[in-house]
Amino acid sequence: MTQTIRHCLRSQRVVLPDGVRAASVHIEGEKIARIGEWDDVAEGAELVDAGDLAVIPGNVDAHVHVNEPGRTEWEGYETATRAAAVGGVTTIVDMPLNSIPPTTTLANFEEKLEAAEGQCTVDVAFWGGVVPGNTGELAPMVERGVCGFKCFLIHSGVDEFPHVTEDDLRLAMPEIARLDSVLLVHAEVPGPIDAAAAMLQCNDIRAYETFLRSRPREAENEAIEMMIRLCRDTHCRVHIVHLSSADACDLLRDAKREGLPVTVETCPHYLTFAAEDIADGATHFKCCPPMRERENRERLWDAIADGTIDMIVSDHSPCTPSLKLRDTGDFMAAWGGISALQFGLPVMWTRLRERSYNLGDLTALMATGPAKLSELGHKKGRLAAGMDADIVIWDPDDKFTVRRDLIEHRHKLTPYEGMLLYGKIHATYIRGRCVYDGAFHDVSGALLVAPRG
Ligand SMILES: [Zn+2]
């Protein structure tokens, strides 16, 4: 008989679903057994006293491109999940594309699971993909444990993950609704982007302005309008990934008011940077849809304030540094993707605290919200009895500067380099085990497959 390990973790600042207070978190094995008063230390339990450091449910980053197998030179399970642990992220949900094969069939999903096995420091779950003609694969993938599905409405950047049209979605969305699953959408349609391309031929390829104008807000606005319509027609839950165009917020606000099952995420970079400040040739700031003007950023913050945006996730999408074309600074040809998994928590805490949000808001946006989207809300994203003991101890008042030697991502290029951030992670627990406390421990293979299990 193995003995269940019991810990009692206490602090003056425990972030609970009903507020921040002094409390003790009682852990038995992989689960939180109960939440107690601060001075309630059960006999025989190992006490970890975190003083007045913040104790939160680990962030759930529901938008991570791990790229393994197939493009492991871009990132990989080992490096991505180490970066997650150091960054206070206890679960990542892997995107179905950029790996080869993409997660678009049951057989491909099995290949991914095999690739991830034994390499992961934090828990990993998976999104499947919707591509033309794979409706028959959706049920088996849900059965095997994908959290839901992602699709593109425009070229995805990689040829093995083709985008879908409205006709394709009219086949796939009723099936996703029948499975009570969710469709994540990269919401840009080609029309306005093709029209912009025709106008931009002689422009400076090193200027951020050229790239920005090549991905106009209309592409997002029209895509979101279509997805709301399809959501209404098919009753399929729809989630808009990485919202950038604040012009679409009114449409989303109305859809929510109408009671449609639509949720929205944005990313730290859209809430941090402004197009006006991005230097010529600084292609490590390129992503799609693009970071837009300061005025747009401020209206995204308004949508955070009124709940139109439900959550914040990294969209960590790195590549090899050479694909960023830093030598030529060609914005139009460089790979689009921001490397950010490790810094989501401190970046967002730094931004949230300067706008007078609190630790509960951070947790709602970065742990509870994404856990619920990923159908992991019954075991992740909250500190409460019966939940997985995925816990992060950190100092919200301590600052650090992002330096290359701190970065656990496979490649160190990130737009956050040199930035001064609030929020230093002290320890990360995955299902009751401390996997990181300045050094890595016991990293032999967290892997989560079935959200409904
Ligand atoms: Zn992405």
GROMACS .gro file of C-alpha atoms and ligand atoms in nm:
model
  454
    1MET     CA    1   0.000   0.000   0.000
    2THR     CA    2   0.139   0.339  -0.094
    3GLN     CA    3   0.094   0.617   0.155
    4THR     CA    4  -0.093   0.922   0.031
    5ILE     CA    5   0.127   1.228   0.058
    6ARG     CA    6  -0.036   1.506   0.256
    7HIS     CA    7   0.075   1.868   0.246
    8CYS     CA    8  -0.063   2.179   0.400
    9LEU     CA    9   0.027   2.490   0.205
   10ARG     CA   10  -0.061   2.818   0.370
   11SER     CA   11  -0.024   3.189   0.304
   12GLN     CA   12  -0.169   3.528   0.394
   13ARG     CA   13  -0.273   3.568   0.029
   14VAL     CA   14  -0.450   3.263  -0.109
   15VAL     CA   15  -0.655   3.336  -0.421
   16LEU     CA   16  -0.983   3.149  -0.374
   17PRO     CA   17  -1.295   3.157  -0.594
   18ASP     CA   18  -1.464   3.392  -0.345
   19GLY     CA   19  -1.170   3.625  -0.287
   20VAL     CA   20  -0.814   3.665  -0.158
   21ARG     CA   21  -0.751   3.581   0.208
   22ALA     CA   22  -0.527   3.405   0.456
   23ALA     CA   23  -0.595   3.034   0.428
   24SER     CA   24  -0.446   2.686   0.421
   25VAL     CA   25  -0.471   2.451   0.124
   26HIS     CA   26  -0.481   2.087   0.230
   27ILE     CA   27  -0.345   1.850  -0.033
   28GLU     CA   28  -0.388   1.475  -0.033
   29GLY     CA   29  -0.207   1.297  -0.313
   30GLU     CA   30  -0.288   1.477  -0.639
   31LYS     CA   31  -0.595   1.662  -0.513
   32ILE     CA   32  -0.694   1.951  -0.292
   33ALA     CA   33  -0.875   1.784  -0.003
   34ARG     CA   34  -1.009   2.108   0.147
   35ILE     CA   35  -0.942   2.475   0.212
   36GLY     CA   36  -0.901   2.565   0.579
   37GLU     CA   37  -0.834   2.865   0.800
   38TRP     CA   38  -0.475   2.986   0.803
   39ASP     CA   39  -0.394   2.828   1.142
   40ASP     CA   40  -0.565   2.498   1.059
   41VAL     CA   41  -0.269   2.268   1.008
   42ALA     CA   42  -0.367   1.903   1.010
   43GLU     CA   43  -0.154   1.672   1.219
   44GLY     CA   44   0.087   1.463   1.018
   45ALA     CA   45   0.075   1.689   0.713
   46GLU     CA   46   0.393   1.846   0.580
   47LEU     CA   47   0.361   2.224   0.625
   48VAL     CA   48   0.472   2.465   0.353
   49ASP     CA   49   0.435   2.818   0.490
   50ALA     CA   50   0.446   3.066   0.202
   51GLY     CA   51   0.434   3.370   0.428
   52ASP     CA   52   0.260   3.648   0.238
   53LEU     CA   53   0.349   3.522  -0.110
   54ALA     CA   54   0.050   3.478  -0.338
   55VAL     CA   55  -0.087   3.125  -0.371
   56ILE     CA   56  -0.295   3.080  -0.687
   57PRO     CA   57  -0.431   2.801  -0.904
   58GLY     CA   58  -0.174   2.759  -1.181
   59ASN     CA   59  -0.252   2.933  -1.507
   60VAL     CA   60  -0.409   2.725  -1.781
   61ASP     CA   61  -0.266   2.837  -2.113
   62ALA     CA   62  -0.520   2.716  -2.365
   63HIS     CA   63  -0.330   2.842  -2.671
   64VAL     CA   64   0.017   2.695  -2.714
   65HIS     CA   65   0.184   2.569  -3.032
   66VAL     CA   66   0.429   2.302  -2.922
   67ASN     CA   67   0.510   2.200  -3.283
   68GLU     CA   68   0.627   1.847  -3.195
   69PRO     CA   69   0.648   1.607  -3.375
   70GLY     CA   70   0.752   1.739  -3.714
   71ARG     CA   71   0.875   2.088  -3.630
   72THR     CA   72   1.046   2.006  -3.304
   73GLU     CA   73   1.330   2.240  -3.402
   74TRP     CA   74   1.079   2.525  -3.347
   75GLU     CA   75   0.976   2.416  -2.993
   76GLY     CA   76   0.892   2.087  -2.823
   77TYR     CA   77   0.717   1.929  -2.526
   78GLU     CA   78   1.024   1.926  -2.305
   79THR     CA   79   1.119   2.291  -2.352
   80ALA     CA   80   0.764   2.425  -2.370
   81THR     CA   81   0.650   2.255  -2.052
   82ARG     CA   82   0.963   2.361  -1.863
   83ALA     CA   83   0.897   2.720  -1.969
   84ALA     CA   84   0.538   2.677  -1.852
   85ALA     CA   85   0.644   2.555  -1.508
   86VAL     CA   86   0.887   2.845  -1.463
   87GLY     CA   87   0.616   3.085  -1.578
   88GLY     CA   88   0.343   2.970  -1.339
   89VAL     CA   89   0.146   2.776  -1.601
   90THR     CA   90   0.039   2.432  -1.478
   91THR     CA   91  -0.157   2.316  -1.784
   92ILE     CA   92  -0.103   2.392  -2.151
   93VAL     CA   93  -0.343   2.299  -2.428
   94ASP     CA   94  -0.157   2.226  -2.749
   95MET     CA   95  -0.282   2.362  -3.080
   96PRO     CA   96  -0.347   2.111  -3.360
   97LEU     CA   97  -0.122   2.274  -3.617
   98ASN     CA   98   0.242   2.337  -3.689
   99SER     CA   99   0.324   1.985  -3.576
  100ILE     CA  100   0.352   1.723  -3.850
  101PRO     CA  101   0.116   1.549  -3.858
  102PRO     CA  102  -0.144   1.802  -3.748
  103THR     CA  103  -0.407   1.680  -3.498
  104THR     CA  104  -0.680   1.630  -3.757
  105THR     CA  105  -0.738   1.253  -3.736
  106LEU     CA  106  -0.746   0.998  -3.455
  107ALA     CA  107  -0.430   0.834  -3.592
  108ASN     CA  108  -0.248   1.168  -3.597
  109PHE     CA  109  -0.363   1.241  -3.242
  110GLU     CA  110  -0.214   0.909  -3.132
  111GLU     CA  111   0.119   1.015  -3.287
  112LYS     CA  112   0.111   1.338  -3.089
  113LEU     CA  113   0.037   1.161  -2.764
  114GLU     CA  114   0.326   0.928  -2.827
  115ALA     CA  115   0.559   1.221  -2.900
  116ALA     CA  116   0.461   1.399  -2.578
  117GLU     CA  117   0.481   1.096  -2.349
  118GLY     CA  118   0.744   1.119  -2.077
  119GLN     CA  119   0.866   1.467  -2.172
  120CYS     CA  120   0.626   1.698  -1.993
  121THR     CA  121   0.689   1.895  -1.676
  122VAL     CA  122   0.334   2.034  -1.658
  123ASP     CA  123   0.002   1.885  -1.764
  124VAL     CA  124  -0.073   1.887  -2.134
  125ALA     CA  125  -0.409   1.863  -2.308
  126PHE     CA  126  -0.484   1.890  -2.680
  127TRP     CA  127  -0.708   2.064  -2.929
  128GLY     CA  128  -0.805   1.878  -3.244
  129GLY     CA  129  -0.838   2.047  -3.581
  130VAL     CA  130  -1.122   2.095  -3.829
  131VAL     CA  131  -1.003   2.083  -4.191
  132PRO     CA  132  -1.203   2.024  -4.511
  133GLY     CA  133  -1.340   1.670  -4.517
  134ASN     CA  134  -1.252   1.547  -4.166
  135THR     CA  135  -1.596   1.564  -4.001
  136GLY     CA  136  -1.593   1.186  -3.955
  137GLU     CA  137  -1.278   1.210  -3.743
  138LEU     CA  138  -1.422   1.452  -3.489
  139ALA     CA  139  -1.615   1.201  -3.276
  140PRO     CA  140  -1.323   0.956  -3.241
  141MET     CA  141  -1.091   1.243  -3.142
  142VAL     CA  142  -1.334   1.363  -2.874
  143GLU     CA  143  -1.364   1.007  -2.751
  144ARG     CA  144  -0.985   0.985  -2.721
  145GLY     CA  145  -0.970   1.312  -2.529
  146VAL     CA  146  -0.927   1.630  -2.735
  147CYS     CA  147  -1.070   1.935  -2.555
  148GLY     CA  148  -1.240   2.070  -2.869
  149PHE     CA  149  -1.143   2.183  -3.219
  150LYS     CA  150  -0.969   2.468  -3.394
  151CYS     CA  151  -1.011   2.588  -3.750
  152PHE     CA  152  -0.878   2.862  -3.977
  153LEU     CA  153  -1.081   3.073  -4.219
  154ILE     CA  154  -0.768   3.183  -4.407
  155HIS     CA  155  -0.437   3.016  -4.498
  156SER     CA  156  -0.299   2.889  -4.168
  157GLY     CA  157   0.067   2.945  -4.253
  158VAL     CA  158   0.131   2.572  -4.301
  159ASP     CA  159   0.003   2.373  -4.597
  160GLU     CA  160  -0.083   2.056  -4.402
  161PHE     CA  161  -0.355   2.240  -4.207
  162PRO     CA  162  -0.587   2.380  -4.478
  163HIS     CA  163  -0.849   2.637  -4.391
  164VAL     CA  164  -1.223   2.585  -4.410
  165THR     CA  165  -1.502   2.772  -4.586
  166GLU     CA  166  -1.852   2.844  -4.467
  167ASP     CA  167  -1.969   2.531  -4.655
  168ASP     CA  168  -1.717   2.314  -4.467
  169LEU     CA  169  -1.833   2.463  -4.137
  170ARG     CA  170  -2.196   2.389  -4.217
  171LEU     CA  171  -2.091   2.022  -4.216
  172ALA     CA  172  -1.857   2.032  -3.916
  173MET     CA  173  -2.042   2.261  -3.676
  174PRO     CA  174  -2.358   2.051  -3.633
  175GLU     CA  175  -2.134   1.754  -3.555
  176ILE     CA  176  -1.937   1.955  -3.297
  177ALA     CA  177  -2.267   2.068  -3.146
  178ARG     CA  178  -2.387   1.707  -3.135
  179LEU     CA  179  -2.067   1.613  -2.952
  180ASP     CA  180  -2.125   1.905  -2.712
  181SER     CA  181  -1.776   2.023  -2.799
  182VAL     CA  182  -1.643   2.367  -2.897
  183LEU     CA  183  -1.503   2.521  -3.216
  184LEU     CA  184  -1.209   2.761  -3.182
  185VAL     CA  185  -1.174   2.994  -3.477
  186HIS     CA  186  -0.884   3.188  -3.619
  187ALA     CA  187  -1.111   3.470  -3.726
  188GLU     CA  188  -0.969   3.634  -4.036
  189VAL     CA  189  -1.128   3.591  -4.381
  190PRO     CA  190  -0.928   3.632  -4.704
  191GLY     CA  191  -1.136   3.898  -4.883
  192PRO     CA  192  -1.012   4.216  -4.714
  193ILE     CA  193  -0.657   4.077  -4.692
  194ASP     CA  194  -0.644   4.001  -5.065
  195ALA     CA  195  -0.780   4.348  -5.137
  196ALA     CA  196  -0.515   4.506  -4.912
  197ALA     CA  197  -0.236   4.309  -5.079
  198ALA     CA  198  -0.322   4.458  -5.417
  199MET     CA  199  -0.279   4.809  -5.273
  200LEU     CA  200   0.051   4.748  -5.094
  201GLN     CA  201   0.282   4.625  -5.367
  202CYS     CA  202   0.537   4.905  -5.365
  203ASN     CA  203   0.548   4.961  -4.990
  204ASP     CA  204   0.848   4.920  -4.762
  205ILE     CA  205   0.860   4.555  -4.647
  206ARG     CA  206   1.062   4.652  -4.339
  207ALA     CA  207   0.797   4.892  -4.209
  208TYR     CA  208   0.553   4.755  -3.949
  209GLU     CA  209   0.291   4.983  -4.102
  210THR     CA  210   0.304   4.783  -4.428
  211PHE     CA  211   0.239   4.456  -4.249
  212LEU     CA  212  -0.036   4.611  -4.036
  213ARG     CA  213  -0.216   4.740  -4.342
  214SER     CA  214  -0.188   4.396  -4.504
  215ARG     CA  215  -0.406   4.242  -4.228
  216PRO     CA  216  -0.687   4.497  -4.189
  217ARG     CA  217  -0.944   4.491  -3.911
  218GLU     CA  218  -1.219   4.418  -4.164
  219ALA     CA  219  -1.080   4.066  -4.211
  220GLU     CA  220  -1.143   3.994  -3.844
  221ASN     CA  221  -1.471   4.183  -3.826
  222GLU     CA  222  -1.619   3.996  -4.123
  223ALA     CA  223  -1.499   3.660  -3.993
  224ILE     CA  224  -1.652   3.721  -3.652
  225GLU     CA  225  -1.978   3.831  -3.808
  226MET     CA  226  -1.989   3.504  -4.005
  227MET     CA  227  -1.904   3.293  -3.699
  228ILE     CA  228  -2.181   3.455  -3.494
  229ARG     CA  229  -2.425   3.377  -3.773
  230LEU     CA  230  -2.308   3.014  -3.792
  231CYS     CA  231  -2.325   2.984  -3.414
  232ARG     CA  232  -2.685   3.104  -3.422
  233ASP     CA  233  -2.775   2.861  -3.706
  234THR     CA  234  -2.599   2.548  -3.577
  235HIS     CA  235  -2.600   2.596  -3.196
  236CYS     CA  236  -2.232   2.502  -3.200
  237ARG     CA  237  -2.027   2.668  -2.925
  238VAL     CA  238  -1.780   2.913  -3.082
  239HIS     CA  239  -1.463   3.056  -2.932
  240ILE     CA  240  -1.279   3.341  -3.103
  241VAL     CA  241  -0.903   3.298  -3.057
  242HIS     CA  242  -0.659   3.589  -3.026
  243LEU     CA  243  -0.899   3.877  -3.083
  244SER     CA  244  -0.706   4.178  -3.209
  245SER     CA  245  -0.961   4.406  -3.381
  246ALA     CA  246  -1.145   4.601  -3.112
  247ASP     CA  247  -1.397   4.697  -3.382
  248ALA     CA  248  -1.547   4.348  -3.346
  249CYS     CA  249  -1.619   4.392  -2.974
  250ASP     CA  250  -1.967   4.538  -3.033
  251LEU     CA  251  -2.064   4.236  -3.245
  252LEU     CA  252  -1.940   4.002  -2.974
  253ARG     CA  253  -2.110   4.201  -2.700
  254ASP     CA  254  -2.442   4.178  -2.886
  255ALA     CA  255  -2.397   3.805  -2.951
  256LYS     CA  256  -2.340   3.743  -2.582
  257ARG     CA  257  -2.637   3.957  -2.490
  258GLU     CA  258  -2.846   3.749  -2.729
  259GLY     CA  259  -2.739   3.442  -2.530
  260LEU     CA  260  -2.531   3.279  -2.804
  261PRO     CA  261  -2.259   3.043  -2.678
  262VAL     CA  262  -1.966   3.260  -2.790
  263THR     CA  263  -1.646   3.315  -2.591
  264VAL     CA  264  -1.344   3.530  -2.668
  265GLU     CA  265  -0.975   3.531  -2.585
  266THR     CA  266  -0.701   3.782  -2.643
  267CYS     CA  267  -0.329   3.766  -2.574
  268PRO     CA  268  -0.078   3.960  -2.365
  269HIS     CA  269   0.085   4.114  -2.673
  270TYR     CA  270  -0.238   4.277  -2.795
  271LEU     CA  271  -0.284   4.431  -2.450
  272THR     CA  272   0.080   4.542  -2.419
  273PHE     CA  273   0.227   4.669  -2.744
  274ALA     CA  274   0.107   4.934  -2.988
  275ALA     CA  275   0.176   4.942  -3.362
  276GLU     CA  276   0.306   5.299  -3.336
  277ASP     CA  277   0.598   5.178  -3.119
  278ILE     CA  278   0.715   4.880  -3.327
  279ALA     CA  279   1.042   4.950  -3.505
  280ASP     CA  280   1.109   4.884  -3.872
  281GLY     CA  281   1.245   4.534  -3.922
  282ALA     CA  282   1.143   4.416  -3.570
  283THR     CA  283   0.989   4.096  -3.705
  284HIS     CA  284   0.979   3.928  -3.362
  285PHE     CA  285   0.667   4.146  -3.315
  286LYS     CA  286   0.494   3.985  -3.614
  287CYS     CA  287   0.186   3.773  -3.553
  288CYS     CA  288  -0.152   3.725  -3.720
  289PRO     CA  289  -0.379   3.901  -3.665
  290PRO     CA  290  -0.136   4.184  -3.598
  291MET     CA  291  -0.094   4.402  -3.293
  292ARG     CA  292  -0.278   4.721  -3.383
  293GLU     CA  293  -0.282   5.088  -3.290
  294ARG     CA  294  -0.277   5.224  -2.935
  295GLU     CA  295  -0.639   5.335  -2.965
  296ASN     CA  296  -0.737   4.975  -3.056
  297ARG     CA  297  -0.543   4.837  -2.760
  298GLU     CA  298  -0.726   5.065  -2.519
  299ARG     CA  299  -1.061   4.943  -2.649
  300LEU     CA  300  -0.951   4.581  -2.599
  301TRP     CA  301  -0.894   4.678  -2.237
  302ASP     CA  302  -1.249   4.813  -2.226
  303ALA     CA  303  -1.366   4.471  -2.348
  304ILE     CA  304  -1.170   4.307  -2.067
  305ALA     CA  305  -1.339   4.540  -1.819
  306ASP     CA  306  -1.693   4.462  -1.932
  307GLY     CA  307  -1.639   4.087  -1.977
  308THR     CA  308  -1.667   4.078  -2.356
  309ILE     CA  309  -1.320   3.921  -2.356
  310ASP     CA  310  -1.338   3.613  -2.133
  311MET     CA  311  -0.976   3.512  -2.101
  312ILE     CA  312  -0.610   3.579  -2.179
  313VAL     CA  313  -0.382   3.311  -2.325
  314SER     CA  314  -0.034   3.332  -2.474
  315ASP     CA  315  -0.068   3.204  -2.833
  316HIS     CA  316   0.291   3.095  -2.787
  317SER     CA  317   0.394   3.025  -3.146
  318PRO     CA  318   0.770   3.021  -3.184
  319CYS     CA  319   0.986   2.915  -3.477
  320THR     CA  320   1.355   2.889  -3.549
  321PRO     CA  321   1.514   3.236  -3.531
  322SER     CA  322   1.616   3.222  -3.898
  323LEU     CA  323   1.249   3.212  -4.005
  324LYS     CA  324   1.198   3.549  -3.837
  325LEU     CA  325   1.432   3.701  -4.102
  326ARG     CA  326   1.586   3.947  -3.859
  327ASP     CA  327   1.875   4.003  -4.102
  328THR     CA  328   1.653   4.148  -4.372
  329GLY     CA  329   1.369   4.262  -4.144
  330ASP     CA  330   1.117   4.158  -4.408
  331PHE     CA  331   0.784   4.177  -4.226
  332MET     CA  332   0.591   4.033  -4.517
  333ALA     CA  333   0.799   3.713  -4.549
  334ALA     CA  334   0.887   3.648  -4.182
  335TRP     CA  335   0.706   3.375  -3.985
  336GLY     CA  336   0.420   3.518  -3.780
  337GLY     CA  337   0.417   3.409  -3.417
  338ILE     CA  338   0.506   3.543  -3.074
  339SER     CA  339   0.716   3.352  -2.826
  340ALA     CA  340   0.564   3.419  -2.484
  341LEU     CA  341   0.455   3.112  -2.287
  342GLN     CA  342   0.692   3.170  -1.995
  343PHE     CA  343   0.600   3.536  -1.951
  344GLY     CA  344   0.222   3.541  -1.978
  345LEU     CA  345   0.166   3.563  -1.605
  346PRO     CA  346   0.417   3.837  -1.519
  347VAL     CA  347   0.338   4.038  -1.834
  348MET     CA  348  -0.033   4.034  -1.760
  349TRP     CA  349   0.010   4.091  -1.387
  350THR     CA  350   0.227   4.395  -1.465
  351ARG     CA  351  -0.041   4.534  -1.698
  352LEU     CA  352  -0.335   4.440  -1.474
  353ARG     CA  353  -0.189   4.589  -1.157
  354GLU     CA  354  -0.115   4.923  -1.326
  355ARG     CA  355  -0.483   4.930  -1.428
  356SER     CA  356  -0.598   4.849  -1.071
  357TYR     CA  357  -0.706   4.492  -1.130
  358ASN     CA  358  -0.637   4.240  -0.853
  359LEU     CA  359  -0.507   3.885  -0.814
  360GLY     CA  360  -0.859   3.744  -0.840
  361ASP     CA  361  -0.899   3.910  -1.181
  362LEU     CA  362  -0.569   3.761  -1.298
  363THR     CA  363  -0.679   3.414  -1.194
  364ALA     CA  364  -1.024   3.450  -1.351
  365LEU     CA  365  -0.871   3.557  -1.684
  366MET     CA  366  -0.574   3.320  -1.698
  367ALA     CA  367  -0.673   3.009  -1.500
  368THR     CA  368  -1.048   2.971  -1.441
  369GLY     CA  369  -1.161   3.101  -1.783
  370PRO     CA  370  -0.925   2.896  -1.999
  371ALA     CA  371  -0.981   2.582  -1.786
  372LYS     CA  372  -1.355   2.609  -1.844
  373LEU     CA  373  -1.310   2.662  -2.219
  374SER     CA  374  -1.090   2.350  -2.235
  375GLU     CA  375  -1.350   2.141  -2.048
  376LEU     CA  376  -1.105   2.112  -1.762
  377GLY     CA  377  -1.299   2.337  -1.525
  378HIS     CA  378  -1.398   2.048  -1.300
  379LYS     CA  379  -1.034   1.979  -1.211
  380LYS     CA  380  -0.823   2.281  -1.310
  381GLY     CA  381  -0.826   2.659  -1.267
  382ARG     CA  382  -0.956   2.700  -0.909
  383LEU     CA  383  -0.837   2.631  -0.558
  384ALA     CA  384  -1.121   2.428  -0.408
  385ALA     CA  385  -1.187   2.085  -0.262
  386GLY     CA  386  -1.170   1.809  -0.520
  387MET     CA  387  -0.963   2.006  -0.771
  388ASP     CA  388  -0.619   1.898  -0.892
  389ALA     CA  389  -0.350   2.045  -0.666
  390ASP     CA  390  -0.200   2.260  -0.946
  391ILE     CA  391  -0.066   2.552  -0.746
  392VAL     CA  392   0.175   2.839  -0.799
  393ILE     CA  393   0.349   3.032  -0.521
  394TRP     CA  394   0.480   3.369  -0.636
  395ASP     CA  395   0.559   3.724  -0.534
  396PRO     CA  396   0.335   3.980  -0.705
  397ASP     CA  397   0.544   4.269  -0.566
  398ASP     CA  398   0.887   4.151  -0.679
  399LYS     CA  399   1.027   4.265  -1.016
  400PHE     CA  400   1.263   4.112  -1.267
  401THR     CA  401   1.396   4.195  -1.612
  402VAL     CA  402   1.345   3.944  -1.895
  403ARG     CA  403   1.692   3.829  -1.994
  404ARG     CA  404   1.783   3.556  -2.241
  405ASP     CA  405   1.945   3.336  -1.977
  406LEU     CA  406   1.611   3.310  -1.791
  407ILE     CA  407   1.423   3.181  -2.095
  408GLU     CA  408   1.336   2.811  -2.110
  409HIS     CA  409   1.173   2.825  -2.455
  410ARG     CA  410   1.380   2.640  -2.715
  411HIS     CA  411   1.462   2.974  -2.881
  412LYS     CA  412   1.520   3.296  -2.691
  413LEU     CA  413   1.385   3.552  -2.936
  414THR     CA  414   1.083   3.726  -2.777
  415PRO     CA  415   0.939   4.079  -2.788
  416TYR     CA  416   0.947   4.082  -2.407
  417GLU     CA  417   1.328   4.074  -2.383
  418GLY     CA  418   1.453   4.359  -2.165
  419MET     CA  419   1.112   4.434  -2.018
  420LEU     CA  420   1.080   4.496  -1.643
  421LEU     CA  421   0.798   4.280  -1.507
  422TYR     CA  422   0.621   4.231  -1.175
  423GLY     CA  423   0.564   3.877  -1.053
  424LYS     CA  424   0.839   3.635  -0.960
  425ILE     CA  425   0.750   3.266  -0.950
  426HIS     CA  426   0.880   3.080  -0.644
  427ALA     CA  427   0.729   2.733  -0.683
  428THR     CA  428   0.501   2.537  -0.914
  429TYR     CA  429   0.306   2.227  -0.808
  430ILE     CA  430   0.152   1.983  -1.052
  431ARG     CA  431  -0.111   1.755  -0.897
  432GLY     CA  432   0.052   1.784  -0.557
  433ARG     CA  433   0.414   1.749  -0.668
  434CYS     CA  434   0.656   2.041  -0.661
  435VAL     CA  435   0.809   2.038  -1.011
  436TYR     CA  436   0.987   2.374  -0.990
  437ASP     CA  437   1.115   2.586  -0.705
  438GLY     CA  438   1.413   2.759  -0.866
  439ALA     CA  439   1.531   2.417  -0.984
  440PHE     CA  440   1.335   2.141  -1.155
  441HIS     CA  441   1.223   1.831  -0.963
  442ASP     CA  442   1.049   1.510  -1.040
  443VAL     CA  443   0.968   1.606  -1.396
  444SER     CA  444   0.902   1.256  -1.516
  445GLY     CA  445   0.600   1.300  -1.731
  446ALA     CA  446   0.285   1.486  -1.643
  447LEU     CA  447   0.047   1.427  -1.929
  448LEU     CA  448  -0.321   1.477  -1.935
  449VAL     CA  449  -0.533   1.347  -2.215
  450ALA     CA  450  -0.899   1.321  -2.142
  451PRO     CA  451  -1.074   1.635  -2.020
  452ARG     CA  452  -1.396   1.441  -1.964
  453GLY     CA  453  -1.224   1.162  -1.773
  454ZN      ZN  454  -0.213   3.029  -3.244
   0.00000   0.00000   0.00000
